[in-house]
Amino acid sequence: MQVPFLDLKTQYKSIKNEIDPAIQNILDNTAFILGKAVSDFESSFAKGHNVKHCIGVSSGTDGNHLALWALGIKAGDEVILPANTFIATAWGATLCGAKPIFVDCESDSYNIDHTKIEAVITKKTKAIVAVHLYGQPADLDPLREIAKKHKLFLVEDCAQSHFAEYKGNRVGGLSDSASFSFYPGKNLGAYGEGGAVTTNSDELAKKVKMLRDHGAVQKYNHEMLGHNYRMEGIQGAVLGVKLKYLDKWTEGRRKVAQKYIELLKGIESIILPKEMNYAKHVYHLFVIQVKEGGNKRRDDLVKYLGDNGVSTGLHYPIPLHLQPCFKDLGYRKGDFPITEKLAECGVSLPMYPELSDDQIVYVCDSIQKFFIG
Ligand SMILES: Cc1ncc(COP(=O)(O)O)c(C=O)c1O
């Protein structure tokens, strides 16, 4: 049996009768950049996340930049973020000219460890970025307390956590500003690049709108420095259709995760993801860890699964503090042991709502055979 890591075709086929006319409508109206489809999507997405404003942008990376840029983060500032995340979280800081300061993750949630933050706060620190990694919200209450105590901004990177909940509230409106990615493989994916910034602040929303559109409200009147970070009309149209299915797809992902957990819990050699008691996990990724044997055993498992038709992913094989681009920051191997262990021993299993029971059973049987025979 073949089990791809991701299957976007099956999902497209299931909504083709709505997607195709939505795209055709953009072509007919030549509404290629921003326009009604984007603003309709922005309103629905903001409502879905219980947040006042959503500003559609060109990618999650651009959203990471805008969320910090609009808060005034600039050269000479420091921004605290987890070492265990995708590189784009750090680009948010570096694109503002600020220095990323990394912190290890917790061993159970895999999100930023709030107990390690105060030790790295300096006079230059301006913001903390909480990433809701793999679809599980970071523990926001202690982060909010630290941010308040030290007068720092708190920003959420929600690229992997559409509709995830922290203590019953959806992420995206639980901090000063937040960013989302609509990269095609995300829980809510566009048919190209796309992202959003969300905030409850009227002032910040106005600023993000200007920054994404050359620093202007009125064409050719550039009140501030800006960039072109606008969302395309086709992406707004696609996202508008897909958003209606996100609740159903999220429940589908949670069911897949439950089934994985049920079938894999007896295998002593692996650690399964844990849904924290404050979180509703939306399982963008389902990451297991190989307990013993390190990198070699993990790579053997990946190869064995691949040889048997099961595609897997690694998220993320090189932690941010060990990336060549951050060599000058002076971090070393051993600085963040939990993040490093995850990089060495983590494997992401196929995860999407359309995975069939047969496929899930096959993946789990294959893992069982690798470890137990
Ligand atoms: C945690 C995180 N932040 C930011 C991004 C950047 O999003 P995009 O690919 O839309 O630029 C991603 C995308 O993979 C991500 O996983």
Coordinates of C-alpha atoms and ligand atoms in Angstrom, one line a residue:
M1 CA 0.0 0.0 0.0
Q2 CA 1.1 3.6 -0.7
V3 CA 0.5 6.2 2.0
P4 CA 1.7 9.7 0.8
F5 CA 2.8 12.2 3.5
L6 CA 0.2 14.6 2.1
D7 CA -2.7 14.2 -0.4
L8 CA -4.0 17.5 -1.7
K9 CA -5.6 16.0 -4.8
T10 CA -8.2 14.1 -2.9
Q11 CA -9.2 17.2 -1.0
Y12 CA -9.4 19.3 -4.2
K13 CA -11.6 16.7 -6.0
S14 CA -14.0 16.8 -3.0
I15 CA -14.6 20.6 -3.5
K16 CA -13.8 21.0 -7.2
N17 CA -17.4 21.9 -8.0
E18 CA -17.0 25.0 -5.7
I19 CA -13.4 25.8 -6.2
D20 CA -13.4 25.9 -10.0
P21 CA -16.2 28.5 -10.3
A22 CA -14.7 30.6 -7.5
I23 CA -11.4 30.8 -9.5
Q24 CA -13.3 31.4 -12.8
N25 CA -15.1 34.3 -11.1
I26 CA -11.7 36.0 -10.3
L27 CA -10.7 35.5 -13.9
D28 CA -14.0 36.9 -15.2
N29 CA -13.6 39.9 -13.0
T30 CA -9.8 40.2 -13.4
A31 CA -9.7 40.9 -9.6
F32 CA -6.2 39.5 -9.3
I33 CA -4.9 41.4 -6.3
L34 CA -6.9 41.9 -3.0
G35 CA -10.5 42.7 -4.0
K36 CA -13.8 41.3 -2.8
A37 CA -12.8 37.7 -2.6
V38 CA -9.9 38.6 -0.3
S39 CA -11.9 41.0 1.9
D40 CA -14.8 38.5 2.2
F41 CA -12.3 35.8 3.3
E42 CA -10.6 38.2 5.8
S43 CA -14.0 38.9 7.5
S44 CA -14.9 35.2 7.7
F45 CA -11.4 34.2 8.9
A46 CA -11.5 36.9 11.6
K47 CA -14.9 35.7 12.7
G48 CA -13.7 32.1 12.7
H49 CA -10.9 33.0 15.1
N50 CA -12.9 35.3 17.2
V51 CA -10.5 38.2 16.5
K52 CA -11.4 41.7 15.4
H53 CA -9.1 42.1 12.3
C54 CA -7.6 39.8 9.7
I55 CA -5.4 41.2 7.0
G56 CA -4.7 38.8 4.1
V57 CA -1.0 38.8 3.0
S58 CA 1.3 37.1 0.5
S59 CA 2.7 34.3 2.8
G60 CA 3.1 33.2 6.4
T61 CA 6.7 34.4 6.3
D62 CA 5.5 37.9 5.2
G63 CA 2.9 37.7 8.0
N64 CA 5.7 36.9 10.5
H65 CA 7.5 40.0 9.3
L66 CA 4.4 42.2 9.4
A67 CA 3.3 41.1 12.8
L68 CA 6.6 42.4 14.3
W69 CA 7.2 45.3 11.9
A70 CA 3.8 46.8 12.7
L71 CA 4.7 46.6 16.4
G72 CA 7.8 48.8 15.7
I73 CA 10.4 46.1 16.1
K74 CA 13.6 47.4 14.5
A75 CA 17.4 47.1 14.2
G76 CA 19.1 46.6 17.6
D77 CA 16.0 44.9 19.2
E78 CA 16.0 41.3 20.4
V79 CA 13.1 39.0 19.8
I80 CA 12.7 35.7 21.8
L81 CA 11.5 32.7 20.0
P82 CA 11.7 28.9 20.2
A83 CA 14.6 27.0 18.6
N84 CA 12.1 24.3 17.7
T85 CA 10.2 25.9 14.8
F86 CA 10.4 26.5 11.0
I87 CA 13.0 29.1 10.0
A88 CA 10.3 31.6 8.9
T89 CA 9.5 32.4 12.6
A90 CA 13.0 33.8 12.9
W91 CA 12.8 35.6 9.5
G92 CA 10.1 37.7 11.2
A93 CA 12.7 39.1 13.5
T94 CA 15.6 39.3 11.1
L95 CA 13.5 41.1 8.4
C96 CA 12.9 43.8 11.0
G97 CA 16.7 44.0 11.5
A98 CA 16.3 42.5 15.0
K99 CA 18.3 39.6 16.6
P100 CA 16.5 36.3 17.2
I101 CA 17.2 34.9 20.7
F102 CA 16.4 31.2 20.9
V103 CA 14.9 29.2 23.8
D104 CA 14.5 25.5 24.2
C105 CA 11.1 23.8 24.0
E106 CA 9.2 21.7 26.6
S107 CA 9.5 18.0 26.5
D108 CA 5.8 17.3 26.4
S109 CA 4.2 20.1 24.3
Y110 CA 7.3 20.8 22.1
N111 CA 6.5 24.5 22.4
I112 CA 8.6 27.3 23.9
D113 CA 9.6 26.6 27.5
H114 CA 8.4 29.7 29.4
T115 CA 10.6 28.8 32.4
K116 CA 13.7 29.5 30.3
I117 CA 12.6 32.9 28.9
E118 CA 13.4 35.3 31.8
A119 CA 17.1 34.3 31.8
V120 CA 17.6 35.6 28.3
I121 CA 15.6 38.9 28.6
T122 CA 17.9 41.9 28.2
K123 CA 17.4 45.7 27.8
K124 CA 17.1 45.1 24.1
T125 CA 14.3 42.5 24.3
K126 CA 11.1 43.8 22.7
A127 CA 9.0 40.8 21.9
I128 CA 8.3 37.1 22.5
V129 CA 7.0 35.0 19.6
A130 CA 5.0 31.9 20.7
V131 CA 4.7 29.3 18.0
H132 CA 1.8 26.9 18.2
L133 CA 3.9 24.2 16.7
Y134 CA 2.5 21.1 15.0
G135 CA -1.0 22.5 15.7
Q136 CA -0.8 22.6 19.5
P137 CA -1.1 26.0 21.3
A138 CA 1.8 27.2 23.4
D139 CA 1.0 27.7 27.1
L140 CA 0.0 31.4 26.7
D141 CA -0.9 32.4 30.2
P142 CA 2.7 32.3 31.7
L143 CA 4.0 33.9 28.4
R144 CA 1.5 36.7 28.9
E145 CA 2.6 37.2 32.5
I146 CA 6.3 37.4 31.5
A147 CA 5.5 39.8 28.6
K148 CA 3.5 42.0 31.0
K149 CA 6.1 42.0 33.7
H150 CA 8.9 43.0 31.3
K151 CA 6.8 45.2 29.1
L152 CA 7.3 43.1 26.0
F153 CA 5.0 42.4 23.1
L154 CA 3.6 38.8 22.7
V155 CA 3.1 37.6 19.2
E156 CA 1.7 34.3 18.0
D157 CA 2.9 32.3 15.0
C158 CA -0.2 30.4 14.1
A159 CA 1.1 29.0 10.8
Q160 CA 0.4 25.5 11.9
S161 CA -2.6 26.1 14.2
H162 CA -5.7 27.3 12.4
F163 CA -8.7 26.8 14.7
A164 CA -6.5 25.4 17.5
E165 CA -7.7 26.4 21.0
Y166 CA -6.0 27.6 24.2
K167 CA -8.3 27.1 27.2
G168 CA -11.3 27.1 24.9
N169 CA -10.3 30.2 22.9
R170 CA -9.1 30.0 19.3
V171 CA -5.6 31.2 18.7
G172 CA -4.8 34.3 16.7
G173 CA -6.5 36.8 18.9
L174 CA -4.8 35.9 22.2
S175 CA -1.7 38.2 21.9
D176 CA -0.7 41.6 20.4
S177 CA -0.5 40.3 16.9
A178 CA -0.5 37.0 15.1
S179 CA 0.4 35.5 11.8
F180 CA -1.0 32.6 9.8
S181 CA 0.3 30.7 6.8
F182 CA -1.9 29.3 4.0
Y183 CA 0.9 27.4 2.3
P184 CA -0.9 24.6 0.3
G185 CA -0.1 21.9 2.8
K186 CA -1.3 23.8 5.9
N187 CA -4.6 22.9 7.7
L188 CA -6.1 25.7 5.6
G189 CA -4.1 25.9 2.4
A190 CA -4.3 28.2 -0.6
Y191 CA -3.5 27.2 -4.1
G192 CA -0.2 29.1 -4.1
E193 CA 1.3 31.3 -1.4
G194 CA -0.8 33.1 1.2
G195 CA -0.9 34.3 4.8
A196 CA -2.6 36.6 7.2
V197 CA -2.0 38.8 10.2
T198 CA -4.7 39.0 12.9
T199 CA -5.1 41.4 15.8
N200 CA -7.7 43.0 18.1
S201 CA -6.0 46.4 17.8
D202 CA -7.6 48.8 15.3
E203 CA -4.4 50.9 15.2
L204 CA -2.2 47.9 14.5
A205 CA -4.6 46.5 11.8
K206 CA -4.5 49.9 10.0
K207 CA -0.7 49.8 10.1
V208 CA -0.5 46.2 8.8
K209 CA -2.8 47.2 5.9
M210 CA -0.6 50.1 5.0
L211 CA 2.6 48.1 5.3
R212 CA 1.4 45.3 3.1
D213 CA 0.5 47.9 0.4
H214 CA 3.6 50.1 0.0
G215 CA 2.9 52.2 3.1
A216 CA -0.2 53.8 1.5
V217 CA -3.9 54.0 2.1
Q218 CA -4.4 56.1 -1.0
K219 CA -2.5 55.0 -4.1
Y220 CA 0.8 56.8 -4.7
N221 CA 0.6 58.6 -1.3
H222 CA 3.2 56.7 0.8
E223 CA 2.8 57.8 4.4
M224 CA 5.3 55.3 5.7
L225 CA 7.9 52.8 4.5
G226 CA 6.2 49.6 3.3
H227 CA 6.3 46.6 1.0
N228 CA 4.2 44.6 -1.4
Y229 CA 2.7 41.9 0.8
R230 CA -0.8 41.8 -0.7
M231 CA -2.9 38.6 -1.0
E232 CA -3.9 37.5 -4.5
G233 CA -7.6 37.4 -5.5
I234 CA -7.4 33.7 -6.5
Q235 CA -6.0 32.8 -3.1
G236 CA -8.8 34.7 -1.4
A237 CA -11.4 32.9 -3.5
V238 CA -9.9 29.4 -2.8
L239 CA -9.5 30.1 0.9
G240 CA -13.1 31.5 1.2
V241 CA -14.4 28.1 -0.2
K242 CA -12.1 26.0 1.9
L243 CA -12.7 27.9 5.2
K244 CA -16.2 26.5 5.3
Y245 CA -14.8 23.0 5.6
L246 CA -12.1 23.7 8.2
D247 CA -14.1 22.6 11.2
K248 CA -14.9 19.3 9.5
W249 CA -11.3 18.8 8.4
T250 CA -10.0 19.7 11.8
E251 CA -12.2 17.0 13.4
G252 CA -10.9 14.6 10.7
R253 CA -7.3 15.3 11.7
R254 CA -8.2 14.8 15.4
K255 CA -9.8 11.5 14.5
V256 CA -6.7 10.4 12.6
A257 CA -4.5 11.4 15.6
Q258 CA -6.7 9.4 18.0
K259 CA -6.5 6.4 15.8
Y260 CA -2.7 6.7 15.6
I261 CA -2.5 7.0 19.4
E262 CA -4.8 4.0 20.0
L263 CA -2.8 1.8 17.6
L264 CA 0.7 2.9 18.5
K265 CA 0.4 3.3 22.3
G266 CA 1.6 -0.2 23.0
I267 CA 5.0 0.3 21.2
E268 CA 7.5 1.0 24.0
S269 CA 10.2 2.3 21.6
I270 CA 8.4 5.5 20.6
I271 CA 7.0 8.6 22.3
L272 CA 3.6 9.8 21.0
P273 CA 2.4 13.4 20.9
K274 CA 0.6 14.6 23.9
E275 CA -2.4 17.0 23.9
M276 CA -1.9 19.3 26.8
N277 CA -4.8 19.9 29.2
Y278 CA -5.1 23.6 28.1
A279 CA -5.0 22.8 24.4
K280 CA -7.2 21.7 21.5
H281 CA -4.5 20.3 19.2
V282 CA -5.4 20.5 15.5
Y283 CA -2.6 18.1 14.4
H284 CA -1.0 19.9 11.5
L285 CA 1.7 17.4 12.0
F286 CA 1.8 14.1 14.0
V287 CA 5.3 13.8 15.3
I288 CA 6.5 10.7 17.1
Q289 CA 9.9 10.3 18.6
V290 CA 12.1 7.2 18.6
K291 CA 13.2 6.7 22.2
E292 CA 16.5 5.0 21.8
G293 CA 19.2 4.6 19.1
G294 CA 19.3 8.3 18.2
N295 CA 19.6 9.6 14.7
K296 CA 20.6 6.2 13.2
R297 CA 17.5 4.3 14.5
R298 CA 15.2 7.2 13.4
D299 CA 16.7 7.2 9.9
D300 CA 16.4 3.4 9.7
L301 CA 12.7 3.7 10.6
V302 CA 12.2 6.4 8.0
K303 CA 13.9 4.2 5.4
Y304 CA 11.9 1.1 6.4
L305 CA 8.6 3.0 6.1
G306 CA 9.7 4.5 2.8
D307 CA 10.6 1.1 1.4
N308 CA 7.1 -0.1 2.4
G309 CA 5.3 2.8 0.8
V310 CA 4.8 5.1 3.7
S311 CA 6.1 8.7 3.2
T312 CA 7.3 10.6 6.3
G313 CA 8.7 14.0 7.1
L314 CA 11.2 15.5 9.5
H315 CA 10.2 18.7 11.4
Y316 CA 12.8 19.9 11.8
P317 CA 16.1 18.1 11.2
I318 CA 18.3 21.1 12.0
P319 CA 17.2 23.3 14.9
L320 CA 17.3 27.1 14.3
H321 CA 20.3 27.7 16.7
L322 CA 22.4 25.3 14.7
Q323 CA 21.5 26.7 11.2
P324 CA 24.5 27.9 9.3
C325 CA 22.8 31.3 8.7
F326 CA 22.8 31.9 12.5
K327 CA 26.4 30.8 13.0
D328 CA 27.4 34.3 14.1
L329 CA 25.0 34.3 17.0
G330 CA 27.3 31.9 18.7
Y331 CA 25.0 29.0 19.7
R332 CA 26.5 25.5 20.1
K333 CA 25.2 21.9 19.9
G334 CA 24.1 21.1 23.4
D335 CA 22.5 24.5 24.1
F336 CA 18.9 23.3 23.7
P337 CA 18.9 19.5 24.4
I338 CA 15.1 19.0 24.0
T339 CA 15.0 20.7 20.7
E340 CA 18.1 18.8 19.5
K341 CA 16.7 15.4 20.6
L342 CA 13.5 16.1 18.7
A343 CA 15.6 17.0 15.6
E344 CA 17.5 13.7 15.9
C345 CA 14.7 11.4 16.9
G346 CA 11.4 12.9 15.5
V347 CA 9.5 11.5 12.6
S348 CA 6.3 13.1 11.2
L349 CA 3.7 10.5 10.1
P350 CA 1.2 11.1 7.2
M351 CA -1.5 13.4 8.5
Y352 CA -4.5 14.8 6.6
P353 CA -8.3 14.4 7.2
E354 CA -8.7 12.2 4.1
L355 CA -6.4 9.4 5.4
S356 CA -8.4 6.2 5.4
D357 CA -8.7 3.7 8.3
D358 CA -6.9 1.1 6.2
Q359 CA -4.0 3.5 5.5
I360 CA -3.7 4.4 9.2
V361 CA -3.7 0.7 10.2
Y362 CA -1.1 0.0 7.5
V363 CA 1.2 2.9 8.8
C364 CA 0.9 1.6 12.4
D365 CA 1.4 -2.1 11.4
S366 CA 4.6 -1.0 9.5
I367 CA 5.9 0.8 12.6
Q368 CA 5.1 -2.2 14.8
K369 CA 6.9 -4.5 12.4
F370 CA 10.0 -2.3 12.4
F371 CA 10.3 -2.3 16.2
I372 CA 8.8 -5.6 17.2
G373 CA 8.9 -7.7 14.0
Ligands
LIG1 C1 5.8 27.8 12.1 C2 5.8 28.4 10.8 N1 6.0 29.8 10.7 C3 6.0 30.4 9.5 C4 5.8 29.7 8.3 C5 5.9 30.4 7.0 O1 4.8 30.3 6.2 P1 4.8 30.4 4.6 O2 5.4 29.1 4.1 O3 3.4 30.6 4.2 O4 5.7 31.6 4.3 C6 5.6 28.3 8.3 C7 5.4 27.5 7.1 O5 5.8 26.4 6.9 C8 5.6 27.6 9.6 O6 5.5 26.3 9.7

